[in-house]
Amino acid sequence: MSNGSSADRPALRVARRLRSLFRAVHPAGRGPWTQEEVAESTGVPAEVIRRLCDAEASDAPDPTDDQLKSVARHFRVPVEFLTLPDDSPQVRAWTCVSRRMNLLFADIYPAGRGPWTHEEVAESSGVPVETIRRLCVGAPLNGDTFAVRLDQLCQRISPATGKPYSNREVGAAVGKSGQYIGNLRAGTNEPGLPVAAELARFFGVSLSYFVHGPKELVARHFRVSEVYLTAEDDSPAVQEIEQSLRTLIALRDERVQRVVGRVLNHTWPKRS
């Protein structure tokens, strides 16, 4: 990335997406990362991190490609998440998932209560809250394998140590060696079903999350088909679900309720 007008739009794009990572992508058991923590973790100077987050910080040096990759690796996203243009197929797919997730959170919840929280959906679906947050900001994990999902969970803060879970700590909890857990995280070993089940129990997630990924489980929580989180915008199934959501939004509008109430000679109770 270089100075000059030709870099303005890419720099703004990187800044916008990186700010979303700082805001939403962090392990369970701790709050959002600070710029100083990411600088220490990646070896990228703090002033470069500041420049990445604020494209207008012209007094800070431009990041190199290697520094961008290091920052992406810290947040466990592909570097393309930071660099690809908005109209690229990958970014459009990630953005589509984010938009639809936020629609589900905003519009589908039981009568008598407000929208679900990330934590409530995580507990209900068996999907890690970290993954729920990622889906909502369109930040994919850097890979879609058992190893990647386990590695993300191991970044959680252990109540026993106040640090990310070590391989030895996780291994002791599931009756395996630390080296075995390290091999699972590296993708050099594949677990049997009993070990996967123990890991799911230890981290408080669904076994199905390890096997199938998060989208089916999240969709099931909101009582919609998984296709809503995976198909193109012109899919008939997606269009049908979005029409239902628009109807639901309209029915929550008090003006619509008054009209329907007059037709039915019925008065809705006032909201508290």
mmCIF file of C-alpha atoms in Angstrom:
data_model
loop_
_atom_site.group_PDB
_atom_site.id
_atom_site.type_symbol
_atom_site.label_atom_id
_atom_site.label_comp_id
_atom_site.label_asym_id
_atom_site.label_seq_id
_atom_site.Cartn_x
_atom_site.Cartn_y
_atom_site.Cartn_z
ATOM 1 C CA MET A 1 0.000 0.000 0.000
ATOM 2 C CA SER A 2 1.514 3.310 -1.015
ATOM 3 C CA ASN A 3 0.736 6.977 -0.455
ATOM 4 C CA GLY A 4 -1.308 8.925 -2.977
ATOM 5 C CA SER A 5 -4.837 9.179 -4.212
ATOM 6 C CA SER A 6 -4.742 5.737 -5.860
ATOM 7 C CA ALA A 7 -4.396 4.179 -2.399
ATOM 8 C CA ASP A 8 -7.165 6.187 -0.726
ATOM 9 C CA ARG A 9 -10.022 3.810 -1.394
ATOM 10 C CA PRO A 10 -8.094 0.602 -0.569
ATOM 11 C CA ALA A 11 -6.786 2.233 2.621
ATOM 12 C CA LEU A 12 -10.293 3.239 3.667
ATOM 13 C CA ARG A 13 -11.539 -0.265 2.913
ATOM 14 C CA VAL A 14 -8.817 -1.875 5.030
ATOM 15 C CA ALA A 15 -9.497 0.572 7.859
ATOM 16 C CA ARG A 16 -13.237 -0.105 7.828
ATOM 17 C CA ARG A 17 -12.829 -3.878 7.898
ATOM 18 C CA LEU A 18 -10.042 -3.852 10.464
ATOM 19 C CA ARG A 19 -12.123 -1.706 12.808
ATOM 20 C CA SER A 20 -14.884 -4.317 12.566
ATOM 21 C CA LEU A 21 -12.371 -6.980 13.626
ATOM 22 C CA PHE A 22 -11.203 -4.937 16.599
ATOM 23 C CA ARG A 23 -14.819 -4.351 17.603
ATOM 24 C CA ALA A 24 -16.175 -7.888 17.290
ATOM 25 C CA VAL A 25 -13.490 -10.562 16.923
ATOM 26 C CA HIS A 26 -11.887 -11.579 20.192
ATOM 27 C CA PRO A 27 -11.746 -14.741 22.304
ATOM 28 C CA ALA A 28 -14.434 -15.524 24.845
ATOM 29 C CA GLY A 29 -13.384 -14.523 28.332
ATOM 30 C CA ARG A 30 -11.877 -11.174 27.412
ATOM 31 C CA GLY A 31 -12.858 -7.883 25.793
ATOM 32 C CA PRO A 32 -11.812 -6.482 22.418
ATOM 33 C CA TRP A 33 -8.133 -6.338 21.527
ATOM 34 C CA THR A 34 -6.319 -3.034 21.873
ATOM 35 C CA GLN A 35 -4.043 -1.719 19.150
ATOM 36 C CA GLU A 36 -1.098 -2.142 21.505
ATOM 37 C CA GLU A 37 -1.927 -5.814 22.110
ATOM 38 C CA VAL A 38 -2.172 -6.522 18.385
ATOM 39 C CA ALA A 39 1.126 -4.730 17.827
ATOM 40 C CA GLU A 40 2.781 -6.889 20.489
ATOM 41 C CA SER A 41 1.211 -10.085 19.122
ATOM 42 C CA THR A 42 2.149 -9.446 15.499
ATOM 43 C CA GLY A 43 5.433 -7.569 15.779
ATOM 44 C CA VAL A 44 3.894 -4.809 13.667
ATOM 45 C CA PRO A 45 4.739 -1.351 15.063
ATOM 46 C CA ALA A 46 1.889 0.298 16.935
ATOM 47 C CA GLU A 47 1.977 3.327 14.645
ATOM 48 C CA VAL A 48 1.410 1.037 11.641
ATOM 49 C CA ILE A 49 -1.585 -0.563 13.391
ATOM 50 C CA ARG A 50 -2.908 2.934 14.013
ATOM 51 C CA ARG A 51 -2.450 3.795 10.325
ATOM 52 C CA LEU A 52 -4.297 0.630 9.297
ATOM 53 C CA CYS A 53 -7.256 1.500 11.538
ATOM 54 C CA ASP A 54 -7.316 5.146 10.515
ATOM 55 C CA ALA A 55 -6.562 5.754 6.846
ATOM 56 C CA GLU A 56 -6.382 9.492 7.582
ATOM 57 C CA ALA A 57 -3.392 9.059 9.922
ATOM 58 C CA SER A 58 -0.980 10.308 7.271
ATOM 59 C CA ASP A 59 1.862 10.756 9.747
ATOM 60 C CA ALA A 60 2.134 6.976 10.243
ATOM 61 C CA PRO A 61 4.043 4.705 7.842
ATOM 62 C CA ASP A 62 2.281 2.571 5.247
ATOM 63 C CA PRO A 63 1.978 -1.146 6.101
ATOM 64 C CA THR A 64 3.835 -3.746 4.073
ATOM 65 C CA ASP A 65 2.145 -6.832 2.645
ATOM 66 C CA ASP A 66 3.814 -8.953 5.340
ATOM 67 C CA GLN A 67 2.464 -6.688 8.071
ATOM 68 C CA LEU A 68 -1.048 -6.951 6.650
ATOM 69 C CA LYS A 69 -0.734 -10.736 6.645
ATOM 70 C CA SER A 70 0.447 -10.709 10.268
ATOM 71 C CA VAL A 71 -2.534 -8.638 11.382
ATOM 72 C CA ALA A 72 -4.943 -10.883 9.464
ATOM 73 C CA ARG A 73 -3.316 -13.932 11.051
ATOM 74 C CA HIS A 74 -3.806 -12.456 14.525
ATOM 75 C CA PHE A 75 -7.551 -12.163 13.909
ATOM 76 C CA ARG A 76 -7.610 -15.555 12.141
ATOM 77 C CA VAL A 77 -9.037 -14.210 8.917
ATOM 78 C CA PRO A 78 -7.650 -14.599 5.397
ATOM 79 C CA VAL A 79 -5.689 -11.514 4.390
ATOM 80 C CA GLU A 80 -8.117 -11.149 1.477
ATOM 81 C CA PHE A 81 -10.735 -10.087 4.030
ATOM 82 C CA LEU A 82 -8.735 -6.886 4.439
ATOM 83 C CA THR A 83 -7.604 -6.340 0.871
ATOM 84 C CA LEU A 84 -10.180 -7.522 -1.683
ATOM 85 C CA PRO A 85 -12.501 -4.908 -3.225
ATOM 86 C CA ASP A 86 -16.106 -4.749 -2.077
ATOM 87 C CA ASP A 87 -17.409 -6.129 -5.367
ATOM 88 C CA SER A 88 -15.255 -9.272 -5.348
ATOM 89 C CA PRO A 89 -17.238 -12.547 -5.115
ATOM 90 C CA GLN A 90 -15.644 -13.539 -1.791
ATOM 91 C CA VAL A 91 -16.351 -10.224 -0.097
ATOM 92 C CA ARG A 92 -19.890 -10.158 -1.449
ATOM 93 C CA ALA A 93 -20.468 -13.632 0.005
ATOM 94 C CA TRP A 94 -19.067 -12.627 3.421
ATOM 95 C CA THR A 95 -21.098 -9.403 3.402
ATOM 96 C CA CYS A 96 -24.229 -11.309 2.435
ATOM 97 C CA VAL A 97 -23.894 -13.609 5.464
ATOM 98 C CA SER A 98 -23.334 -10.592 7.709
ATOM 99 C CA ARG A 99 -26.399 -8.777 6.383
ATOM 100 C CA ARG A 100 -28.651 -11.800 6.756
ATOM 101 C CA MET A 101 -27.360 -12.626 10.240
ATOM 102 C CA ASN A 102 -28.099 -9.101 11.394
ATOM 103 C CA LEU A 103 -31.595 -9.308 9.900
ATOM 104 C CA LEU A 104 -32.245 -12.496 11.865
ATOM 105 C CA PHE A 105 -31.019 -10.944 15.106
ATOM 106 C CA ALA A 106 -33.026 -7.773 14.527
ATOM 107 C CA ASP A 107 -36.304 -9.345 13.475
ATOM 108 C CA ILE A 108 -36.768 -12.903 14.752
ATOM 109 C CA TYR A 109 -37.421 -13.218 18.468
ATOM 110 C CA PRO A 110 -40.288 -14.441 20.644
ATOM 111 C CA ALA A 111 -43.192 -12.186 21.545
ATOM 112 C CA GLY A 112 -42.750 -10.432 24.853
ATOM 113 C CA ARG A 113 -38.996 -10.027 24.694
ATOM 114 C CA GLY A 114 -36.387 -8.102 22.730
ATOM 115 C CA PRO A 115 -33.874 -9.421 20.195
ATOM 116 C CA TRP A 116 -31.581 -12.287 21.121
ATOM 117 C CA THR A 117 -28.055 -11.496 22.281
ATOM 118 C CA HIS A 118 -25.006 -13.151 20.757
ATOM 119 C CA GLU A 119 -24.478 -15.044 23.995
ATOM 120 C CA GLU A 120 -28.045 -16.379 24.048
ATOM 121 C CA VAL A 121 -27.833 -17.646 20.475
ATOM 122 C CA ALA A 122 -24.466 -19.233 21.209
ATOM 123 C CA GLU A 123 -25.877 -21.088 24.216
ATOM 124 C CA SER A 124 -29.001 -22.171 22.333
ATOM 125 C CA SER A 125 -27.262 -23.291 19.143
ATOM 126 C CA GLY A 126 -24.026 -24.732 20.508
ATOM 127 C CA VAL A 127 -21.999 -22.410 18.284
ATOM 128 C CA PRO A 128 -19.137 -20.487 19.942
ATOM 129 C CA VAL A 129 -20.031 -16.884 20.674
ATOM 130 C CA GLU A 130 -16.824 -15.883 18.883
ATOM 131 C CA THR A 131 -18.159 -17.453 15.694
ATOM 132 C CA ILE A 132 -21.550 -15.761 16.104
ATOM 133 C CA ARG A 133 -19.802 -12.391 16.289
ATOM 134 C CA ARG A 134 -17.692 -13.235 13.247
ATOM 135 C CA LEU A 135 -20.728 -14.138 11.165
ATOM 136 C CA CYS A 136 -22.419 -10.876 12.133
ATOM 137 C CA VAL A 137 -19.512 -8.751 10.860
ATOM 138 C CA GLY A 138 -18.771 -10.979 7.852
ATOM 139 C CA ALA A 139 -15.350 -12.063 9.128
ATOM 140 C CA PRO A 140 -14.648 -15.666 8.081
ATOM 141 C CA LEU A 141 -12.313 -17.984 9.895
ATOM 142 C CA ASN A 142 -9.137 -18.599 7.899
ATOM 143 C CA GLY A 143 -10.250 -22.087 6.895
ATOM 144 C CA ASP A 144 -13.225 -24.379 7.399
ATOM 145 C CA THR A 145 -11.788 -27.435 9.121
ATOM 146 C CA PHE A 146 -11.930 -29.146 12.494
ATOM 147 C CA ALA A 147 -8.393 -27.887 13.193
ATOM 148 C CA VAL A 148 -9.310 -24.250 12.575
ATOM 149 C CA ARG A 149 -12.438 -24.473 14.740
ATOM 150 C CA LEU A 150 -10.535 -26.125 17.594
ATOM 151 C CA ASP A 151 -7.719 -23.591 17.355
ATOM 152 C CA GLN A 152 -10.205 -20.736 17.704
ATOM 153 C CA LEU A 153 -11.681 -22.313 20.841
ATOM 154 C CA CYS A 154 -8.224 -22.769 22.355
ATOM 155 C CA GLN A 155 -7.708 -19.002 22.118
ATOM 156 C CA ARG A 156 -10.348 -18.559 24.815
ATOM 157 C CA ILE A 157 -9.125 -17.334 28.167
ATOM 158 C CA SER A 158 -8.781 -20.164 30.670
ATOM 159 C CA PRO A 159 -10.328 -19.363 34.075
ATOM 160 C CA ALA A 160 -7.518 -21.358 35.673
ATOM 161 C CA THR A 161 -4.595 -19.427 34.173
ATOM 162 C CA GLY A 162 -6.008 -16.177 32.812
ATOM 163 C CA LYS A 163 -4.291 -17.027 29.529
ATOM 164 C CA PRO A 164 -5.356 -18.844 26.338
ATOM 165 C CA TYR A 165 -5.827 -22.572 26.855
ATOM 166 C CA SER A 166 -2.611 -24.545 26.483
ATOM 167 C CA ASN A 167 -2.498 -27.838 24.623
ATOM 168 C CA ARG A 168 -1.609 -29.571 27.883
ATOM 169 C CA GLU A 169 -4.604 -28.069 29.722
ATOM 170 C CA VAL A 170 -7.052 -29.099 26.996
ATOM 171 C CA GLY A 171 -5.455 -32.530 26.707
ATOM 172 C CA ALA A 172 -5.764 -33.174 30.438
ATOM 173 C CA ALA A 173 -9.469 -32.295 30.277
ATOM 174 C CA VAL A 174 -10.200 -34.836 27.538
ATOM 175 C CA GLY A 175 -7.752 -37.579 28.526
ATOM 176 C CA LYS A 176 -5.168 -36.912 25.827
ATOM 177 C CA SER A 177 -1.625 -35.568 25.710
ATOM 178 C CA GLY A 178 -0.786 -31.975 24.949
ATOM 179 C CA GLN A 179 1.087 -33.141 21.867
ATOM 180 C CA TYR A 180 -2.053 -34.864 20.582
ATOM 181 C CA ILE A 181 -4.063 -31.642 20.982
ATOM 182 C CA GLY A 182 -1.288 -29.731 19.233
ATOM 183 C CA ASN A 183 -1.485 -32.150 16.321
ATOM 184 C CA LEU A 184 -5.264 -31.657 16.149
ATOM 185 C CA ARG A 185 -4.837 -27.885 16.071
ATOM 186 C CA ALA A 186 -2.198 -28.189 13.364
ATOM 187 C CA GLY A 187 -4.414 -30.466 11.297
ATOM 188 C CA THR A 188 -1.929 -33.335 11.264
ATOM 189 C CA ASN A 189 -4.299 -35.618 13.204
ATOM 190 C CA GLU A 190 -8.053 -36.113 12.925
ATOM 191 C CA PRO A 191 -9.966 -36.933 16.125
ATOM 192 C CA GLY A 192 -12.243 -39.875 16.623
ATOM 193 C CA LEU A 193 -15.853 -39.180 17.535
ATOM 194 C CA PRO A 194 -15.340 -39.781 21.304
ATOM 195 C CA VAL A 195 -12.519 -37.211 21.452
ATOM 196 C CA ALA A 196 -14.495 -34.693 19.403
ATOM 197 C CA ALA A 197 -17.444 -35.165 21.759
ATOM 198 C CA GLU A 198 -15.227 -34.582 24.811
ATOM 199 C CA LEU A 199 -13.755 -31.444 23.252
ATOM 200 C CA ALA A 200 -17.254 -30.156 22.492
ATOM 201 C CA ARG A 201 -18.299 -30.824 26.092
ATOM 202 C CA PHE A 202 -15.190 -29.138 27.490
ATOM 203 C CA PHE A 203 -15.680 -25.972 25.435
ATOM 204 C CA GLY A 204 -19.466 -25.949 25.789
ATOM 205 C CA VAL A 205 -20.245 -26.175 22.079
ATOM 206 C CA SER A 206 -22.278 -28.575 19.967
ATOM 207 C CA LEU A 207 -20.569 -31.610 18.480
ATOM 208 C CA SER A 208 -22.358 -30.654 15.263
ATOM 209 C CA TYR A 209 -20.365 -27.410 15.243
ATOM 210 C CA PHE A 210 -17.158 -29.412 14.885
ATOM 211 C CA VAL A 211 -18.646 -31.687 12.238
ATOM 212 C CA HIS A 212 -20.822 -29.389 10.129
ATOM 213 C CA GLY A 213 -19.871 -25.826 11.010
ATOM 214 C CA PRO A 214 -22.004 -23.018 12.435
ATOM 215 C CA LYS A 215 -24.536 -21.967 9.812
ATOM 216 C CA GLU A 216 -26.954 -24.882 10.068
ATOM 217 C CA LEU A 217 -27.062 -24.581 13.860
ATOM 218 C CA VAL A 218 -27.583 -20.817 13.851
ATOM 219 C CA ALA A 219 -30.300 -21.069 11.195
ATOM 220 C CA ARG A 220 -32.056 -23.740 13.252
ATOM 221 C CA HIS A 221 -32.117 -21.421 16.267
ATOM 222 C CA PHE A 222 -33.928 -18.766 14.217
ATOM 223 C CA ARG A 223 -36.259 -21.369 12.670
ATOM 224 C CA VAL A 224 -35.105 -20.714 9.106
ATOM 225 C CA SER A 225 -33.517 -23.015 6.557
ATOM 226 C CA GLU A 226 -29.708 -23.133 6.386
ATOM 227 C CA VAL A 227 -30.033 -22.090 2.747
ATOM 228 C CA TYR A 228 -30.789 -18.570 3.986
ATOM 229 C CA LEU A 229 -27.168 -18.253 5.136
ATOM 230 C CA THR A 230 -25.613 -20.002 2.145
ATOM 231 C CA ALA A 231 -27.579 -19.331 -1.071
ATOM 232 C CA GLU A 232 -27.416 -16.444 -3.541
ATOM 233 C CA ASP A 233 -29.759 -13.460 -3.243
ATOM 234 C CA ASP A 234 -31.808 -14.621 -6.233
ATOM 235 C CA SER A 235 -32.528 -18.028 -4.679
ATOM 236 C CA PRO A 236 -36.325 -18.544 -4.380
ATOM 237 C CA ALA A 237 -35.848 -19.891 -0.850
ATOM 238 C CA VAL A 238 -33.918 -16.780 0.208
ATOM 239 C CA GLN A 239 -36.479 -14.471 -1.382
ATOM 240 C CA GLU A 240 -39.325 -16.278 0.377
ATOM 241 C CA ILE A 241 -37.623 -15.999 3.773
ATOM 242 C CA GLU A 242 -36.842 -12.308 3.264
ATOM 243 C CA GLN A 243 -40.445 -11.631 2.262
ATOM 244 C CA SER A 244 -41.544 -13.289 5.504
ATOM 245 C CA LEU A 245 -39.085 -11.115 7.421
ATOM 246 C CA ARG A 246 -40.442 -7.961 5.776
ATOM 247 C CA THR A 247 -43.955 -9.024 6.743
ATOM 248 C CA LEU A 248 -42.819 -9.641 10.318
ATOM 249 C CA ILE A 249 -41.205 -6.205 10.472
ATOM 250 C CA ALA A 250 -44.379 -4.599 9.153
ATOM 251 C CA LEU A 251 -46.563 -6.388 11.699
ATOM 252 C CA ARG A 252 -44.378 -5.037 14.513
ATOM 253 C CA ASP A 253 -45.043 -1.492 13.326
ATOM 254 C CA GLU A 254 -47.623 0.003 15.705
ATOM 255 C CA ARG A 255 -49.284 1.886 12.824
ATOM 256 C CA VAL A 256 -49.921 -1.410 11.020
ATOM 257 C CA GLN A 257 -51.187 -2.943 14.264
ATOM 258 C CA ARG A 258 -53.719 -0.112 14.654
ATOM 259 C CA VAL A 259 -55.023 -0.635 11.115
ATOM 260 C CA VAL A 260 -55.297 -4.394 11.576
ATOM 261 C CA GLY A 261 -56.874 -3.828 14.973
ATOM 262 C CA ARG A 262 -59.615 -1.651 13.495
ATOM 263 C CA VAL A 263 -60.327 -4.277 10.835
ATOM 264 C CA LEU A 264 -60.517 -7.027 13.443
ATOM 265 C CA ASN A 265 -62.124 -4.804 16.098
ATOM 266 C CA HIS A 266 -59.216 -5.714 18.335
ATOM 267 C CA THR A 267 -56.862 -3.561 20.367
ATOM 268 C CA TRP A 268 -53.282 -4.654 20.932
ATOM 269 C CA PRO A 269 -51.922 -4.047 24.428
ATOM 270 C CA LYS A 270 -49.691 -1.015 24.668
ATOM 271 C CA ARG A 271 -45.975 -1.680 24.879
ATOM 272 C CA SER A 272 -44.424 -1.124 28.232
#
